[in-house]
Amino acid sequence: MTIKIAPSILTADFNHLGREIAAAQAAGVDWLHLDVMDGHFVPNLSFGPLVARAARAATTLPLDVHLMVEQPERLLNAFIAAGADRISVHLEACVHLHRVVQQIKEAGACAGVALNPATPLHLLEEILPELDQVLVMSVNPGFGGQAYIPASTARVQRLAAMVAGRGLTGVEIIVDGGVKAHNAAAIAAAGATVLVAGSAVFDGRHSVADNVAALRAALP
């Protein structure tokens, strides 16, 4: 299986966002990842649907929107209208998770659930058959550039066993946080199918093409 690479535009140069996105697409990435933060669910504030719309205009790649926000159901339709193809909401932020997942699907996007590092995987048991993807946070959400939490690898392995045990072959397992060339192979071997990479792609020192190539070379 080819592991997908999904650069997070949060670490891109927003003075030249279109150019950064074009460079990522030219380098052969699979998705673009948009980290949306509200300053409440997480302590940082990032961007809203207008940036998603700008990203949509700059690329033909799937846009994977990660809503790190309280009451994500308020924003779903705006992001889907802006061009989001896939949306993940946090289990911890949803009182009525099943309803929110159905709302995403009814609006025409793929639905995912994200989990913070200390959230037990077994809380996914009831909703897992309804999902297109599960996003495992391998750092505490809210800021880019954090170090990967080592215990996340075993966590991904347990999630992959849950997914396989239910025969849910179409569910993507996304790992977000601290993904670098030195740990990408181990994360993929544990069962991740999508790697979100921020500073490993948009680092301001090396070309996007070289950084993507380094990630690809590290993967099995």
XYZ file of N, CA, C and O in Angstrom, residues 12-167:
624
model
N 3.127 26.500 6.283
C 3.534 27.087 5.010
C 3.731 28.599 5.163
O 3.311 29.212 6.147
N 4.353 29.200 4.179
C 4.548 30.644 4.146
C 3.255 31.285 3.632
O 2.950 31.223 2.442
N 2.499 31.904 4.530
C 1.197 32.464 4.138
C 1.335 33.709 3.271
O 0.362 34.151 2.664
N 2.522 34.272 3.183
C 2.743 35.350 2.225
C 2.707 34.838 0.787
O 2.467 35.620 -0.142
N 2.967 33.541 0.643
C 3.011 32.937 -0.693
C 2.287 31.596 -0.651
O 2.809 30.584 -1.121
N 1.094 31.581 -0.102
C 0.399 30.314 0.127
C 0.129 29.566 -1.173
O 0.324 28.353 -1.246
N -0.325 30.268 -2.191
C -0.583 29.599 -3.464
C 0.663 28.943 -4.027
O 0.606 27.814 -4.539
N 1.782 29.630 -3.920
C 3.051 29.076 -4.406
C 3.464 27.848 -3.597
O 3.940 26.852 -4.153
N 3.284 27.896 -2.292
C 3.623 26.756 -1.443
C 2.753 25.543 -1.769
O 3.234 24.411 -1.846
N 1.462 25.792 -1.963
C 0.550 24.697 -2.309
C 0.904 24.109 -3.661
O 0.921 22.878 -3.846
N 1.203 24.958 -4.629
C 1.591 24.473 -5.959
C 2.862 23.633 -5.885
O 2.986 22.601 -6.571
N 3.810 24.058 -5.056
C 5.051 23.298 -4.900
C 4.782 21.926 -4.298
O 5.383 20.917 -4.697
N 3.872 21.869 -3.325
C 3.535 20.583 -2.709
C 2.866 19.657 -3.716
O 3.188 18.459 -3.793
N 1.946 20.201 -4.508
C 1.295 19.357 -5.513
C 2.302 18.873 -6.550
O 2.295 17.697 -6.936
N 3.191 19.760 -6.986
C 4.212 19.372 -7.966
C 5.154 18.314 -7.404
O 5.687 17.483 -8.148
N 5.349 18.325 -6.083
C 6.238 17.351 -5.438
C 5.582 15.985 -5.279
O 6.237 15.029 -4.869
N 4.291 15.896 -5.568
C 3.621 14.599 -5.556
C 2.946 14.226 -4.258
O 2.711 13.034 -4.011
N 2.585 15.206 -3.429
C 1.842 14.863 -2.218
C 0.440 14.406 -2.604
O -0.017 14.611 -3.735
N -0.247 13.787 -1.661
C -1.535 13.159 -1.961
C -2.738 14.003 -1.553
O -3.752 14.031 -2.255
N -2.657 14.630 -0.387
C -3.714 15.499 0.109
C -3.068 16.776 0.624
O -1.846 16.843 0.822
N -3.892 17.789 0.877
C -3.491 18.926 1.695
C -4.287 18.881 2.994
O -5.490 18.596 2.981
N -3.616 19.166 4.093
C -4.229 19.108 5.413
C -4.382 20.521 5.952
O -3.423 21.300 5.959
N -5.583 20.846 6.402
C -5.873 22.178 6.912
C -6.241 22.084 8.386
O -7.273 21.507 8.747
N -5.375 22.621 9.240
C -5.586 22.601 10.685
C -6.343 23.849 11.110
O -5.800 24.960 11.091
N -7.579 23.667 11.518
C -8.436 24.789 11.903
C -8.547 24.811 13.425
O -8.974 23.829 14.040
N -8.156 25.929 14.039
C -8.150 26.062 15.496
C -8.958 27.296 15.888
O -8.890 28.329 15.215
N -9.692 27.177 16.994
C -10.621 28.247 17.369
C -10.207 29.060 18.588
O -10.919 29.977 18.994
N -9.079 28.737 19.201
C -8.670 29.456 20.395
C -9.442 29.072 21.642
O -9.246 29.671 22.701
N -10.317 28.063 21.550
C -11.110 27.588 22.690
C -10.853 26.105 22.944
O -10.393 25.727 24.007
N -11.155 25.274 21.944
C -10.867 23.846 22.095
C -9.362 23.617 22.223
O -8.904 22.743 22.957
N -8.593 24.406 21.478
C -7.134 24.429 21.610
C -6.722 25.884 21.829
O -7.467 26.805 21.482
N -5.549 26.123 22.409
C -5.187 27.495 22.788
C -4.778 28.395 21.626
O -4.608 29.596 21.825
N -4.628 27.854 20.450
C -4.184 28.658 19.320
C -5.365 28.982 18.413
O -6.439 28.379 18.494
N -5.152 29.938 17.515
C -6.150 30.362 16.538
C -5.486 30.314 15.172
O -4.363 30.813 15.006
N -6.141 29.671 14.192
C -5.481 29.568 12.887
C -6.258 30.304 11.804
O -6.076 31.493 11.603
N -7.186 29.639 11.118
C -7.863 30.282 9.989
C -9.233 29.655 9.797
O -9.572 28.648 10.425
N -9.996 30.265 8.896
C -11.356 29.812 8.659
C -11.612 29.422 7.220
O -10.674 29.164 6.453
N -12.877 29.401 6.821
C -13.235 28.931 5.482
C -12.630 29.748 4.345
O -12.436 29.203 3.243
N -12.328 31.013 4.547
C -11.756 31.809 3.458
C -10.406 31.251 3.005
O -10.098 31.242 1.805
N -9.609 30.778 3.962
C -8.316 30.176 3.589
C -8.538 28.837 2.901
O -7.842 28.491 1.946
N -9.534 28.085 3.360
C -9.864 26.833 2.677
C -10.281 27.102 1.237
O -9.902 26.373 0.309
N -11.045 28.156 1.021
C -11.471 28.506 -0.336
C -10.265 28.890 -1.199
O -10.183 28.538 -2.379
N -9.329 29.616 -0.609
C -8.119 29.996 -1.342
C -7.287 28.767 -1.691
O -6.743 28.656 -2.802
N -7.194 27.830 -0.746
C -6.462 26.591 -1.018
C -7.138 25.799 -2.129
O -6.475 25.235 -3.013
N -8.466 25.760 -2.086
C -9.210 25.029 -3.123
C -8.936 25.607 -4.507
O -8.798 24.860 -5.496
N -8.822 26.928 -4.595
C -8.554 27.575 -5.874
C -7.136 27.312 -6.367
O -6.864 27.429 -7.568
N -6.240 26.942 -5.441
C -4.832 26.785 -5.786
C -4.444 25.354 -6.133
O -3.308 25.111 -6.561
N -5.351 24.378 -5.944
C -4.951 22.983 -6.119
C -6.128 22.106 -6.511
O -7.294 22.442 -6.248
N -5.793 20.982 -7.129
C -6.797 19.944 -7.397
C -6.702 18.812 -6.384
O -7.463 17.845 -6.459
N -5.788 18.919 -5.433
C -5.626 17.878 -4.421
C -6.825 17.850 -3.474
O -7.456 18.875 -3.230
N -7.136 16.678 -2.895
C -8.155 16.641 -1.851
C -7.763 17.522 -0.671
O -6.599 17.550 -0.260
N -8.735 18.244 -0.142
C -8.521 19.071 1.044
C -9.087 18.342 2.261
O -10.281 18.059 2.333
N -8.199 18.050 3.204
C -8.543 17.331 4.427
C -8.542 18.340 5.566
O -7.484 18.820 5.984
N -9.728 18.674 6.069
C -9.866 19.712 7.084
C -9.993 19.069 8.464
O -10.859 18.226 8.695
N -9.128 19.490 9.363
C -9.096 18.986 10.742
C -9.615 20.093 11.651
O -8.927 21.091 11.891
N -10.848 19.920 12.136
C -11.489 20.941 12.953
C -11.161 20.740 14.432
O -11.764 19.899 15.102
N -10.218 21.513 14.924
C -9.888 21.536 16.348
C -10.674 22.681 16.978
O -10.116 23.705 17.376
N -11.997 22.486 17.027
C -12.890 23.563 17.440
C -14.003 23.002 18.314
O -14.369 21.833 18.220
N -14.551 23.870 19.157
C -15.754 23.523 19.893
C -16.964 23.595 18.959
O -16.988 24.401 18.025
N -17.936 22.735 19.195
C -19.158 22.698 18.394
C -18.872 22.736 16.888
O -19.308 23.642 16.173
N -18.122 21.765 16.390
C -17.732 21.790 14.972
C -18.915 21.774 14.010
O -18.782 22.211 12.864
N -20.058 21.303 14.475
C -21.226 21.261 13.599
C -21.606 22.640 13.074
O -22.241 22.762 12.012
N -21.198 23.700 13.762
C -21.499 25.061 13.312
C -20.715 25.450 12.071
O -21.114 26.365 11.344
N -19.583 24.790 11.839
C -18.675 25.199 10.767
C -18.621 24.234 9.594
O -18.020 24.542 8.564
N -19.207 23.081 9.737
C -19.069 22.048 8.711
C -19.490 22.526 7.338
O -18.757 22.378 6.346
N -20.687 23.059 7.236
C -21.210 23.438 5.928
C -20.372 24.528 5.270
O -20.179 24.526 4.046
N -19.845 25.455 6.074
C -19.018 26.528 5.519
C -17.729 25.979 4.921
O -17.294 26.413 3.840
N -17.114 25.008 5.597
C -15.874 24.449 5.064
C -16.134 23.557 3.849
O -15.342 23.547 2.905
N -17.219 22.834 3.866
C -17.540 22.001 2.709
C -17.879 22.881 1.509
O -17.442 22.617 0.380
N -18.600 23.972 1.731
C -18.887 24.916 0.654
C -17.608 25.561 0.121
O -17.517 25.903 -1.062
N -16.609 25.706 0.989
C -15.332 26.293 0.581
C -14.450 25.319 -0.187
O -13.426 25.727 -0.748
N -14.825 24.028 -0.193
C -14.065 23.074 -0.988
C -13.476 21.901 -0.252
O -12.742 21.103 -0.838
N -13.798 21.749 1.041
C -13.263 20.609 1.801
C -13.837 19.302 1.261
O -15.048 19.186 1.030
N -12.953 18.328 1.068
C -13.366 16.996 0.628
C -13.526 16.032 1.793
O -14.312 15.089 1.719
N -12.763 16.268 2.850
C -12.732 15.374 4.003
C -12.680 16.242 5.252
O -11.946 17.230 5.286
N -13.441 15.875 6.268
C -13.453 16.647 7.510
C -13.360 15.698 8.690
O -14.114 14.717 8.770
N -12.443 16.015 9.601
C -12.348 15.285 10.871
C -12.729 16.226 12.004
O -12.267 17.372 12.066
N -13.581 15.722 12.890
C -13.966 16.466 14.095
C -13.438 15.706 15.308
O -13.249 14.486 15.253
N -13.224 16.419 16.387
C -12.701 15.767 17.584
C -13.816 15.106 18.370
O -14.854 15.725 18.644
N -13.580 13.854 18.732
C -14.517 13.136 19.588
C -14.773 13.938 20.867
O -15.905 14.017 21.341
N -13.722 14.541 21.397
C -13.833 15.253 22.673
C -14.686 16.522 22.562
O -15.124 17.060 23.572
N -14.903 17.009 21.338
C -15.626 18.270 21.140
C -17.090 18.068 20.766
O -17.817 19.056 20.631
N -17.516 16.823 20.589
C -18.860 16.552 20.082
C -19.723 15.862 21.140
O -19.397 14.755 21.584
N -20.818 16.504 21.489
C -21.774 15.882 22.395
C -22.553 14.792 21.662
O -22.791 13.709 22.194
N -22.925 15.083 20.414
C -23.704 14.145 19.599
C -22.863 13.766 18.371
O -23.098 14.248 17.261
N -21.884 12.903 18.594
C -20.904 12.599 17.557
C -21.537 11.952 16.336
O -21.202 12.303 15.199
N -22.428 10.999 16.532
C -23.042 10.325 15.394
C -23.766 11.333 14.506
O -23.679 11.280 13.272
N -24.483 12.262 15.110
C -25.202 13.278 14.345
C -24.245 14.131 13.522
O -24.520 14.458 12.363
N -23.120 14.505 14.116
C -22.141 15.335 13.411
C -21.539 14.571 12.231
O -21.382 15.119 11.135
N -21.203 13.295 12.441
C -20.662 12.467 11.359
C -21.666 12.372 10.212
O -21.310 12.505 9.028
N -22.927 12.170 10.535
C -23.948 12.105 9.493
C -24.103 13.441 8.780
O -24.329 13.490 7.565
N -23.962 14.525 9.508
C -24.052 15.854 8.891
C -22.945 16.042 7.850
O -23.188 16.593 6.773
N -21.741 15.592 8.176
C -20.625 15.688 7.221
C -20.946 14.889 5.966
O -20.784 15.381 4.835
N -21.406 13.670 6.139
C -21.685 12.807 4.994
C -22.832 13.346 4.142
O -22.771 13.318 2.902
N -23.868 13.837 4.797
C -25.011 14.367 4.059
C -24.633 15.588 3.237
O -25.250 15.870 2.205
N -23.604 16.312 3.682
C -23.134 17.477 2.945
C -22.169 17.108 1.823
O -21.729 17.990 1.080
N -21.838 15.819 1.715
C -21.047 15.351 0.581
C -19.566 15.177 0.814
O -18.809 14.978 -0.140
N -19.126 15.226 2.062
C -17.704 15.049 2.364
C -17.467 13.729 3.082
O -18.393 13.125 3.627
N -16.220 13.282 3.078
C -15.824 12.105 3.854
C -15.688 12.520 5.316
O -15.210 13.615 5.617
N -16.102 11.624 6.213
C -16.179 11.963 7.630
C -15.123 11.237 8.438
O -14.902 10.031 8.270
N -14.494 11.994 9.342
C -13.495 11.397 10.224
C -13.643 11.879 11.644
O -14.271 12.911 11.912
N -13.061 11.119 12.559
C -13.019 11.496 13.968
C -11.563 11.559 14.400
O -10.772 10.669 14.071
N -11.212 12.626 15.107
C -9.860 12.810 15.627
C -9.848 12.545 17.129
O -10.834 12.817 17.825
N -8.716 12.019 17.604
C -8.554 11.700 19.024
C -7.295 12.366 19.564
O -6.211 12.250 18.974
N -7.438 13.015 20.713
C -6.275 13.534 21.415
C -5.442 12.383 21.992
O -5.947 11.259 22.148
N -4.183 12.643 22.330
C -3.299 11.553 22.762
C -3.790 10.745 23.956
O -3.497 9.554 24.056
N -4.529 11.354 24.894
C -4.966 10.629 26.092
C -6.382 10.080 25.984
O -6.885 9.500 26.947
N -7.024 10.228 24.825
C -8.389 9.732 24.657
C -8.364 8.249 24.319
O -7.718 7.848 23.346
N -9.049 7.405 25.082
C -8.999 5.958 24.829
C -9.572 5.572 23.466
O -10.599 6.109 23.040
N -8.917 4.642 22.812
C -9.371 4.186 21.505
C -10.730 3.500 21.565
O -11.485 3.532 20.586
N -11.050 2.874 22.697
C -12.302 2.114 22.751
C -13.530 3.009 22.604
O -14.620 2.521 22.296
N -13.367 4.320 22.763
C -14.488 5.238 22.582
C -14.929 5.328 21.121
O -15.987 5.893 20.825
N -14.135 4.759 20.232
C -14.483 4.729 18.805
C -15.373 3.546 18.438
O -15.858 3.473 17.304
N -15.564 2.606 19.343
C -16.179 1.329 18.976
C -17.521 1.488 18.274
O -17.796 0.823 17.273
N -18.385 2.363 18.764
C -19.724 2.488 18.188
C -19.734 3.269 16.879
O -20.534 2.995 15.990
N -18.850 4.249 16.753
C -18.877 5.130 15.579
C -17.984 4.630 14.453
O -18.146 5.032 13.288
N -17.046 3.742 14.737
C -16.045 3.336 13.749
C -16.647 2.867 12.418
O -16.153 3.257 11.350
N -17.706 2.056 12.399
C -18.241 1.612 11.105
C -18.798 2.747 10.240
O -18.996 2.563 9.028
N -19.053 3.911 10.838
C -19.616 5.044 10.099
C -18.545 5.942 9.484
O -18.875 6.865 8.736
N -17.278 5.667 9.793
C -16.220 6.617 9.455
C -15.476 6.269 8.174
O -15.327 5.109 7.808
N -14.979 7.320 7.533
C -14.059 7.171 6.407
C -12.614 7.268 6.867
O -11.708 6.796 6.170
N -12.386 7.869 8.025
C -11.024 8.036 8.517
C -11.025 8.276 10.020
O -12.014 8.750 10.586
N -9.905 7.920 10.639
C -9.645 8.237 12.047
C -8.311 8.967 12.091
O -7.325 8.523 11.499
N -8.295 10.084 12.787
C -7.082 10.891 12.907
C -6.528 10.747 14.318
O -7.199 11.107 15.286
N -5.338 10.209 14.413
C -4.660 10.019 15.698
C -3.701 11.179 15.918
O -2.750 11.371 15.152
N -3.967 11.971 16.957
C -3.040 13.041 17.300
C -1.825 12.441 17.999
O -1.955 11.777 19.027
N -0.656 12.687 17.429
C 0.583 12.182 18.019
C 1.365 13.300 18.705
O 2.538 13.134 19.072
N 0.715 14.442 18.863
C 1.149 15.530 19.747
C -0.130 16.072 20.390
O -1.233 15.739 19.957
N 0.006 16.902 21.400
C -1.167 17.580 21.942
C -1.556 18.701 20.980
O -0.706 19.502 20.584
N -2.820 18.758 20.583
C -3.207 19.680 19.513
C -3.113 21.135 19.932
O -3.245 21.476 21.092
N -2.861 21.976 18.939
C -2.873 23.408 19.187
C -1.684 24.164 18.645
O -1.778 25.355 18.381
N -0.573 23.484 18.437
C 0.629 24.158 17.956
C 1.396 23.232 17.015
O 1.486 22.027 17.252
N 1.978 23.800 15.961
C 2.851 23.043 15.078
C 4.242 22.916 15.664
O 4.616 23.608 16.615
N 5.017 22.007 15.086
C 6.417 21.884 15.449
C 6.713 21.119 16.721
O 7.851 21.120 17.198
N 5.714 20.435 17.304
C 5.951 19.670 18.527
C 6.605 18.320 18.224
O 6.520 17.808 17.113
N 7.245 17.736 19.242
C 7.885 16.430 19.085
C 6.842 15.319 19.153
O 5.882 15.381 19.928
N 7.043 14.320 18.341
C 6.173 13.144 18.281
C 6.160 12.422 19.635
O 7.207 12.206 20.253
N 4.968 12.057 20.102
C 4.837 11.295 21.345
C 5.108 9.822 21.035
O 4.347 9.201 20.276
N 6.172 9.222 21.572
C 6.567 7.866 21.161
C 5.476 6.811 21.338
O 5.372 5.881 20.524
N 4.655 6.945 22.365
C 3.611 5.951 22.602
C 2.558 5.927 21.500
O 1.746 4.996 21.419
N 2.573 6.921 20.636
C 1.584 6.992 19.556
C 1.720 5.827 18.590
O 0.729 5.399 17.978
N 2.926 5.308 18.414
C 3.133 4.231 17.442
C 2.359 2.979 17.842
O 1.658 2.375 17.019
N 2.440 2.602 19.113
C 1.683 1.443 19.583
C 0.185 1.724 19.528
O -0.626 0.821 19.280
N -0.173 2.953 19.746
C -1.586 3.355 19.676
C -2.131 3.179 18.256
O -3.246 2.682 18.061
N -1.350 3.582 17.283
C -1.745 3.387 15.879
C -1.875 1.905 15.566
O -2.809 1.476 14.867
N -0.967 1.126 16.088
C -1.015 -0.328 15.864
C -2.304 -0.922 16.430
O -2.957 -1.760 15.786
N -2.708 -0.488 17.605
C -3.953 -0.985 18.199
C -5.168 -0.544 17.389
O -6.111 -1.309 17.195
N -5.132 0.685 16.903
C -6.236 1.171 16.070
C -6.313 0.388 14.771
O -7.411 0.001 14.332
N -5.183 0.128 14.158
C -5.168 -0.645 12.911
C -5.747 -2.030 13.137
O -6.475 -2.565 12.271
N -5.481 -2.633 14.290
C -6.043 -3.946 14.610
C -7.557 -3.854 14.782
O -8.293 -4.751 14.351
N -8.036 -2.779 15.400
C -9.479 -2.562 15.537
C -10.149 -2.464 14.169
O -11.196 -3.078 13.914
N -9.550 -1.689 13.295
C -10.109 -1.481 11.952
C -10.108 -2.786 11.165
O -11.119 -3.176 10.558
N -8.976 -3.490 11.193
C -8.873 -4.752 10.464
C -9.806 -5.805 11.040
O -10.428 -6.580 10.301
N -9.929 -5.831 12.361
C -10.780 -6.819 13.014
C -12.240 -6.690 12.643
O -12.993 -7.664 12.691
N -12.636 -5.487 12.242
C -14.015 -5.258 11.819
C -14.172 -5.318 10.303
O -15.268 -5.084 9.788
N -13.076 -5.576 9.613
C -13.145 -5.662 8.160
C -13.394 -4.331 7.487
O -13.918 -4.286 6.366
